[in-house]
PDB file of C-alpha atoms in Angstrom:
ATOM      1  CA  UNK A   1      53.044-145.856  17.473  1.00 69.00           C
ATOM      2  CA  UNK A   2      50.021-144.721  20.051  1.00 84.00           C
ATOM      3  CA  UNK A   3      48.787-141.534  20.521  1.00 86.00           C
ATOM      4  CA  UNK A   4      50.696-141.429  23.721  1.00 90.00           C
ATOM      5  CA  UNK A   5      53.855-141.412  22.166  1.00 92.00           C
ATOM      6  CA  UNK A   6      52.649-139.757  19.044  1.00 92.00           C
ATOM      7  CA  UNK A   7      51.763-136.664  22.009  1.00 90.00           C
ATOM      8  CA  UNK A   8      55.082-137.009  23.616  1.00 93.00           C
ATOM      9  CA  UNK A   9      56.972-136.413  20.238  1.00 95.00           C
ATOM     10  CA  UNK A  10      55.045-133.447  19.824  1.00 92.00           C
ATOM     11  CA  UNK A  11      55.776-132.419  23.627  1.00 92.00           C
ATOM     12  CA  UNK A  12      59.486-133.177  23.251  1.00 94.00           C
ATOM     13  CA  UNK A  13      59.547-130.600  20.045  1.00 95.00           C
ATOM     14  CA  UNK A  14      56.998-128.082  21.542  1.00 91.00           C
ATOM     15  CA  UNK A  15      54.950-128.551  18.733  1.00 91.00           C
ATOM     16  CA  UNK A  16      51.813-128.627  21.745  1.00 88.00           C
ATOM     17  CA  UNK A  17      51.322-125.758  22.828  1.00 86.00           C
ATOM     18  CA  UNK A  18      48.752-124.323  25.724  1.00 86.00           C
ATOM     19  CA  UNK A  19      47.220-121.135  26.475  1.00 90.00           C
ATOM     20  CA  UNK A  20      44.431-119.476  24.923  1.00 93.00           C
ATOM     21  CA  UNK A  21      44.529-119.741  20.996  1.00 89.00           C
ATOM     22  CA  UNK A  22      42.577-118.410  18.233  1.00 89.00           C
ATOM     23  CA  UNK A  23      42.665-121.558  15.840  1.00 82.00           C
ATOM     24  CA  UNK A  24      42.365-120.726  11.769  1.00 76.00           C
ATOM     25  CA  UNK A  25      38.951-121.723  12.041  1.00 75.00           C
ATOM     26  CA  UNK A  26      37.829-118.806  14.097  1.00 84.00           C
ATOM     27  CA  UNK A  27      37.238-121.035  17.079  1.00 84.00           C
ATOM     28  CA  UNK A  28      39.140-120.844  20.629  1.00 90.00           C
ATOM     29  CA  UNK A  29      41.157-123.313  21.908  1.00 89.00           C
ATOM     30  CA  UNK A  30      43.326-123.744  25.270  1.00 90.00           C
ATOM     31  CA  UNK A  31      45.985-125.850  22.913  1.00 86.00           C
ATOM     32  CA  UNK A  32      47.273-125.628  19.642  1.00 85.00           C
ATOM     33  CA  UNK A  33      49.321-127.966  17.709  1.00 84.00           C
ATOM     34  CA  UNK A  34      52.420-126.392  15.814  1.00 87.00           C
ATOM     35  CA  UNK A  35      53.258-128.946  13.574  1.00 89.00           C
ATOM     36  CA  UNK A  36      55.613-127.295  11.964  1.00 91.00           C
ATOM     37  CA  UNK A  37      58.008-127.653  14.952  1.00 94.00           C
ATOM     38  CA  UNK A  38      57.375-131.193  14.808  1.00 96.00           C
ATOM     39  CA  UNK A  39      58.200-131.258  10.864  1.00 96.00           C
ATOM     40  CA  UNK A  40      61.348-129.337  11.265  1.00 96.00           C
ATOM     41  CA  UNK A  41      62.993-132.531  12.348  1.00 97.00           C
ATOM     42  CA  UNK A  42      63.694-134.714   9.681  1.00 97.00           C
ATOM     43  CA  UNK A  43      63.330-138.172  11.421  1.00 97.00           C
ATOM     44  CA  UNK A  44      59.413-137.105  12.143  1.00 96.00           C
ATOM     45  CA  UNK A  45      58.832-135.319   9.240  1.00 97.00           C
ATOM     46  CA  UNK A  46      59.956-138.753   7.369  1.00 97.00           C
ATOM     47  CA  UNK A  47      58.203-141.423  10.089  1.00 96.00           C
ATOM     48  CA  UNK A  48      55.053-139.393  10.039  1.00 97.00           C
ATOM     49  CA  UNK A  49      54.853-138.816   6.065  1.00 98.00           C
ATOM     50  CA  UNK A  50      55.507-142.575   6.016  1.00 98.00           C
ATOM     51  CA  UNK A  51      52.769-143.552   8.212  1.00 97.00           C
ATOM     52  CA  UNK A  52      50.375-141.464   5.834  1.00 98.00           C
ATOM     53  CA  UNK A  53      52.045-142.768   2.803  1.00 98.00           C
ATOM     54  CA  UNK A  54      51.849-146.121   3.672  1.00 98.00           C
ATOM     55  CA  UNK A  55      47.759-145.684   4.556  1.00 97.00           C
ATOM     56  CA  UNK A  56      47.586-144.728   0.846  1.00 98.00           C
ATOM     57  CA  UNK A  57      50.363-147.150  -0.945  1.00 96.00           C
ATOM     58  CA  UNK A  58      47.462-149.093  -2.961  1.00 96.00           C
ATOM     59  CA  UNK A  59      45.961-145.962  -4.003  1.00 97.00           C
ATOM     60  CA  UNK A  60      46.372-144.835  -7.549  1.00 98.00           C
ATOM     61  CA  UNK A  61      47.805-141.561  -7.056  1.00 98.00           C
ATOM     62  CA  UNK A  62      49.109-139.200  -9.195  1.00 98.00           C
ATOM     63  CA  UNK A  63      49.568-135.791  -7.212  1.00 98.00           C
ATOM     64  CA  UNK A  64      49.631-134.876  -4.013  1.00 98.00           C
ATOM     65  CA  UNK A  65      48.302-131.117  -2.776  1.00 98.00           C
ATOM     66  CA  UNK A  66      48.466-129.421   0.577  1.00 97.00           C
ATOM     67  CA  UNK A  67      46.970-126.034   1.150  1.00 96.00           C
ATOM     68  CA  UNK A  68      49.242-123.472   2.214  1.00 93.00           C
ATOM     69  CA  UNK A  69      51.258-123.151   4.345  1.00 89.00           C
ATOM     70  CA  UNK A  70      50.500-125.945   7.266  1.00 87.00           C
ATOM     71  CA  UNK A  71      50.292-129.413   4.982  1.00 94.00           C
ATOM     72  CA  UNK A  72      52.908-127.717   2.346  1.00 96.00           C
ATOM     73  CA  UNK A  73      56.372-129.377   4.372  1.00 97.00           C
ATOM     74  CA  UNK A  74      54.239-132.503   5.015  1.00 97.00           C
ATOM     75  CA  UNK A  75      52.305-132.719   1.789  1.00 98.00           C
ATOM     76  CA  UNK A  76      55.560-132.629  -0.074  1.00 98.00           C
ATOM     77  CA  UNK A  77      56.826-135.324   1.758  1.00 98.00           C
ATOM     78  CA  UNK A  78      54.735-137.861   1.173  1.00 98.00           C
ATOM     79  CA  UNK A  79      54.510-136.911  -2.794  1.00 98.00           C
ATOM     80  CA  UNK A  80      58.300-137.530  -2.251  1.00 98.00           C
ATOM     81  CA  UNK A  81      57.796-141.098  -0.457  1.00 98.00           C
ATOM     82  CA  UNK A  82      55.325-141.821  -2.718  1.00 98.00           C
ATOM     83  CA  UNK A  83      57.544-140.903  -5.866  1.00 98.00           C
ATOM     84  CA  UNK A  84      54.063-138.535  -7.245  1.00 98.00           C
ATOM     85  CA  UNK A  85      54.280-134.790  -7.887  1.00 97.00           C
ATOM     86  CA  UNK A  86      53.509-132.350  -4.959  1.00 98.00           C
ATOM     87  CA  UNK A  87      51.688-128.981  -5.458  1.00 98.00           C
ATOM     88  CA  UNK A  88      50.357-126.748  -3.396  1.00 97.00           C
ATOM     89  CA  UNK A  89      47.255-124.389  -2.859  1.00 97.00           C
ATOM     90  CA  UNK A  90      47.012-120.973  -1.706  1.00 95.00           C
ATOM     91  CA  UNK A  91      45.207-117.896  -0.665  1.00 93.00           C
ATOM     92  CA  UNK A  92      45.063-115.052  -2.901  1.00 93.00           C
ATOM     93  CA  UNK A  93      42.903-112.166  -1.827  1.00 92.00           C
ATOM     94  CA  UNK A  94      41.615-114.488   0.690  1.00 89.00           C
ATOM     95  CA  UNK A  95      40.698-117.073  -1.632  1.00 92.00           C
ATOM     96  CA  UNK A  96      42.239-120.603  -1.928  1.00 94.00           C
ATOM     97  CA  UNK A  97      43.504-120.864  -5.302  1.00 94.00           C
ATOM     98  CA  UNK A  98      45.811-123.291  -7.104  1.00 96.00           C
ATOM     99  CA  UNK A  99      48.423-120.935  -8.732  1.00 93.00           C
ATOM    100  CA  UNK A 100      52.476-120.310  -9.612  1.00 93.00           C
ATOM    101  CA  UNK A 101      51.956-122.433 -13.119  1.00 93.00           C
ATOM    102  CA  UNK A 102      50.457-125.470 -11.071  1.00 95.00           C
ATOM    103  CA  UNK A 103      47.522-127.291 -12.227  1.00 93.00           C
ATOM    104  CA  UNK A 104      45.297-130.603 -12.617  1.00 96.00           C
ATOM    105  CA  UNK A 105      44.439-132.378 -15.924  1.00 97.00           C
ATOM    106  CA  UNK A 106      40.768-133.464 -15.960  1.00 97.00           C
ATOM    107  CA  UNK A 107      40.552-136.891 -14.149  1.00 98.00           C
ATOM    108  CA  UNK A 108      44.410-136.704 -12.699  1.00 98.00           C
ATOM    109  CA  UNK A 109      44.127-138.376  -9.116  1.00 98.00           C
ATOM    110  CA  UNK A 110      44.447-136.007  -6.161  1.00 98.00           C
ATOM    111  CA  UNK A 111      45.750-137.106  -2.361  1.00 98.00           C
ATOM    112  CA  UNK A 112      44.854-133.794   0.335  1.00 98.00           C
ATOM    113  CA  UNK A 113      47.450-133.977   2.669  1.00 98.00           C
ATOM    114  CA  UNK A 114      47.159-131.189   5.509  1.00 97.00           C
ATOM    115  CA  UNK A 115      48.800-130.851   9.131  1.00 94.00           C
ATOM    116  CA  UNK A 116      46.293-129.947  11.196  1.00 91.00           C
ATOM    117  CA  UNK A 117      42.572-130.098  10.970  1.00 91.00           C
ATOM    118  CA  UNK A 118      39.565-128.523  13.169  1.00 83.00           C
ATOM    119  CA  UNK A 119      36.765-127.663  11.110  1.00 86.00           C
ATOM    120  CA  UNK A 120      38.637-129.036   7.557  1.00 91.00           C
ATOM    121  CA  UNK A 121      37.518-125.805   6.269  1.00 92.00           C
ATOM    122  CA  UNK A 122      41.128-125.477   4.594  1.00 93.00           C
ATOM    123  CA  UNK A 123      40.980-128.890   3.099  1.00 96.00           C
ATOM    124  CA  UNK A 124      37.328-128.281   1.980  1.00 97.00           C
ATOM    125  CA  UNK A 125      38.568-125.312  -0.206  1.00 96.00           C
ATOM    126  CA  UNK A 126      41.523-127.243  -1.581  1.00 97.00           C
ATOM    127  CA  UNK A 127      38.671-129.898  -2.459  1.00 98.00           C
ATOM    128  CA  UNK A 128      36.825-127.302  -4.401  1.00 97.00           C
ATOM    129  CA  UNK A 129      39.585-125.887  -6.400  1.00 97.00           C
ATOM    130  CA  UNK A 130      40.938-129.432  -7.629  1.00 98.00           C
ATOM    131  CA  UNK A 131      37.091-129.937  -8.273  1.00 97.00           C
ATOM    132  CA  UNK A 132      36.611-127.586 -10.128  1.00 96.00           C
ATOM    133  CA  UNK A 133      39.501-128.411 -12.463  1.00 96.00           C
ATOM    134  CA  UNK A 134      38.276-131.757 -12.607  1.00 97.00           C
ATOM    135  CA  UNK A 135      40.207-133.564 -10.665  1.00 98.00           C
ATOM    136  CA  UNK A 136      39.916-136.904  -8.750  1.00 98.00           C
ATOM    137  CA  UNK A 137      40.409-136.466  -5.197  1.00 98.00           C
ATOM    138  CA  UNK A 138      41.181-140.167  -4.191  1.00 98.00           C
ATOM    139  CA  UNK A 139      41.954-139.251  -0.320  1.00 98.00           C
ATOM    140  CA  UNK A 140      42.464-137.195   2.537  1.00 98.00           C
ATOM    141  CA  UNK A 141      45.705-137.519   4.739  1.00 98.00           C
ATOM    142  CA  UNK A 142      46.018-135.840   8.136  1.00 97.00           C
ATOM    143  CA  UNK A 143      48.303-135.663  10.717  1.00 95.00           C
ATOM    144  CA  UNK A 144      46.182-134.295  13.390  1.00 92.00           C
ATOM    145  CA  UNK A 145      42.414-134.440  13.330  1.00 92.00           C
ATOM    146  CA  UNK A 146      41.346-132.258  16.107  1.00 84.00           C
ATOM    147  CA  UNK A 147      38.046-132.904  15.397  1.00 85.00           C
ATOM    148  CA  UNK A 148      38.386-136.765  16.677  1.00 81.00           C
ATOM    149  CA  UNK A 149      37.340-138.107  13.724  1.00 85.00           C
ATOM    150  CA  UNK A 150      33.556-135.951  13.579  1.00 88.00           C
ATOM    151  CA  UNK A 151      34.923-134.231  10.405  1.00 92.00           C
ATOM    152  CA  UNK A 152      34.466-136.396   7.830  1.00 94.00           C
ATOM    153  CA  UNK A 153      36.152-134.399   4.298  1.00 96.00           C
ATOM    154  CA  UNK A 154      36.067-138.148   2.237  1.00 97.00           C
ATOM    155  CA  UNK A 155      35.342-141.729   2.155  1.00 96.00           C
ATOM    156  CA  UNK A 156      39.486-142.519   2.063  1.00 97.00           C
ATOM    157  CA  UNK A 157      40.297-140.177   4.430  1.00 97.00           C
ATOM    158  CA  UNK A 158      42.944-141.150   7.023  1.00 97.00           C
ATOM    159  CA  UNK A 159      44.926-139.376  10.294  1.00 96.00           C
ATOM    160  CA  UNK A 160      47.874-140.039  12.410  1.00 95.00           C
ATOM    161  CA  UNK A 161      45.951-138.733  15.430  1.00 92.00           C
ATOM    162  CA  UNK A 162      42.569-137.702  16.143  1.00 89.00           C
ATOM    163  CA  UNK A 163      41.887-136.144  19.338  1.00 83.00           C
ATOM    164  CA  UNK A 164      38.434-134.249  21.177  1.00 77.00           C
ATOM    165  CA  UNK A 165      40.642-130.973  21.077  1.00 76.00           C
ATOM    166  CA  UNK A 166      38.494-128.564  22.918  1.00 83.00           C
ATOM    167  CA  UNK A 167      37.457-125.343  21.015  1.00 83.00           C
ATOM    168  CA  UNK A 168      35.180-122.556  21.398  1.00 89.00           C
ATOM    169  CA  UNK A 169      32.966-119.954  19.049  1.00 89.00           C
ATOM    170  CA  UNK A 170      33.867-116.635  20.120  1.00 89.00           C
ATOM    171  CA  UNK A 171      30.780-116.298  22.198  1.00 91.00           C
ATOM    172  CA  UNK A 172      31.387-119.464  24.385  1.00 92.00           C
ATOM    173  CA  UNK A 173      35.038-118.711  25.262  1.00 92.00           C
ATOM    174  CA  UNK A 174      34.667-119.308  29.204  1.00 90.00           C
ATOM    175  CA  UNK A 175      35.848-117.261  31.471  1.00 90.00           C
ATOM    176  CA  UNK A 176      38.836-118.913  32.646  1.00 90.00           C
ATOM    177  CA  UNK A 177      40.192-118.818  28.881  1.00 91.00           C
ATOM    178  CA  UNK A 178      38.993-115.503  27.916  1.00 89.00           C
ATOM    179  CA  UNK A 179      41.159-114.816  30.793  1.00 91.00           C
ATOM    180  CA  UNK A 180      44.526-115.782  29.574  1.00 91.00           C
ATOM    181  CA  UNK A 181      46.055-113.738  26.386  1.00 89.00           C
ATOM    182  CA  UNK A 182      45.030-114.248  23.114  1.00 90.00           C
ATOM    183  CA  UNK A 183      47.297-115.825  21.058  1.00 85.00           C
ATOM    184  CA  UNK A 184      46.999-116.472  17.384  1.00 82.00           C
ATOM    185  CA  UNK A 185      49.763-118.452  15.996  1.00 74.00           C
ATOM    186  CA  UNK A 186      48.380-120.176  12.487  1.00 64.00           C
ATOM    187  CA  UNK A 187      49.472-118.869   9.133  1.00 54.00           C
ATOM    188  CA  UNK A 188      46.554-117.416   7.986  1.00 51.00           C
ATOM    189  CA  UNK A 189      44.940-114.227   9.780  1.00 52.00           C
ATOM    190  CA  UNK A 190      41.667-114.944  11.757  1.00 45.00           C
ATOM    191  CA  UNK A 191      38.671-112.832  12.136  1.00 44.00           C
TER     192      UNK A 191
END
């Protein structure tokens, strides 16, 4: 599969989206990618959780996480094709946190799976918490790296796609963006 047709799937669903978007990250973008309308359809949610889960197949793996809510519907699947338990992190007071009873022995190997990443600032704060309760993070799966492969989260880290998605601070917005309505469409509320 090429990104072409990888870009048509996500056409076909309307999972890519244009207009003028206020990404997770803060930054501004004239597309977004909805993966979730993508994921709704079990015959991609299964081909691209395969695609990742085949990347890590010689991986010793014993849990995968996804933060909340993007990577949770793709994060699960691939702990599902990979027969490994699936948790997932959320925000709490603004805080990523690993919660509901879920948790990571000391040592336990960790696979990041997220949707969609920009910045990886999500993925960075799901690093932290399984960090900080000693966990092995053995790899980072994507399914669309905005950043085009600059953001580099760790050495096994692997994505379907990775496109130069334009994007913006706040203060560079051009005019023909700042323009167009401001849409924010991700799960978690920007500043």
């Amino acid at each position: 599969v090429n990104n072409k047709e990888i870009l048509d799937i996500f056409r076909n669903t309307g999972a890519l989206l244009n207009g003028h978007f206020i990404l997770t990250s803060g930054r501004h973008s004239p597309s977004y990618f909805q993966c979730a309308r993508v994921l709704q359809y079990p015959e991609y949610l299964t081909h691209f959780a395969s695609m990742i889960a085949e990347h890590f197949k010689e991986t010793e793996i014993e849990t995968v996480i996804s933060p909340a809510i993007g990577g949770v519907v793709l994060g699960t699947e691939v702990g599902r094709i990979l027969n490994v338990q699936t948790i997932f992190a959320e925000r709490k007071d603004g805080e990523m946190c690993i919660r509901r009873g879920f948790g990571i022995d000391p040592g336990q190997n960790i696979l990041v799976i997220e949707d969609v990443i920009t910045t990886g600032g999500s993925v960075k704060e799901v690093m932290d918490q399984v960090i900080n309760q000693e966990g092995n993070i053995v790899g980072v799966g994507v399914m669309v790296d905005r950043s085009n492969g600059t953001v580099s989260l760790h050495e096994n880290q692997f994505s379907i796609i990775a496109l130069e998605a334009t994007s913006y601070e706040s203060d560079e917005v051009p005019d023909s963006l700042s323009a167009m309505p401001v849409q924010k469409p991700g799960s978690r509320d920007t500043v």
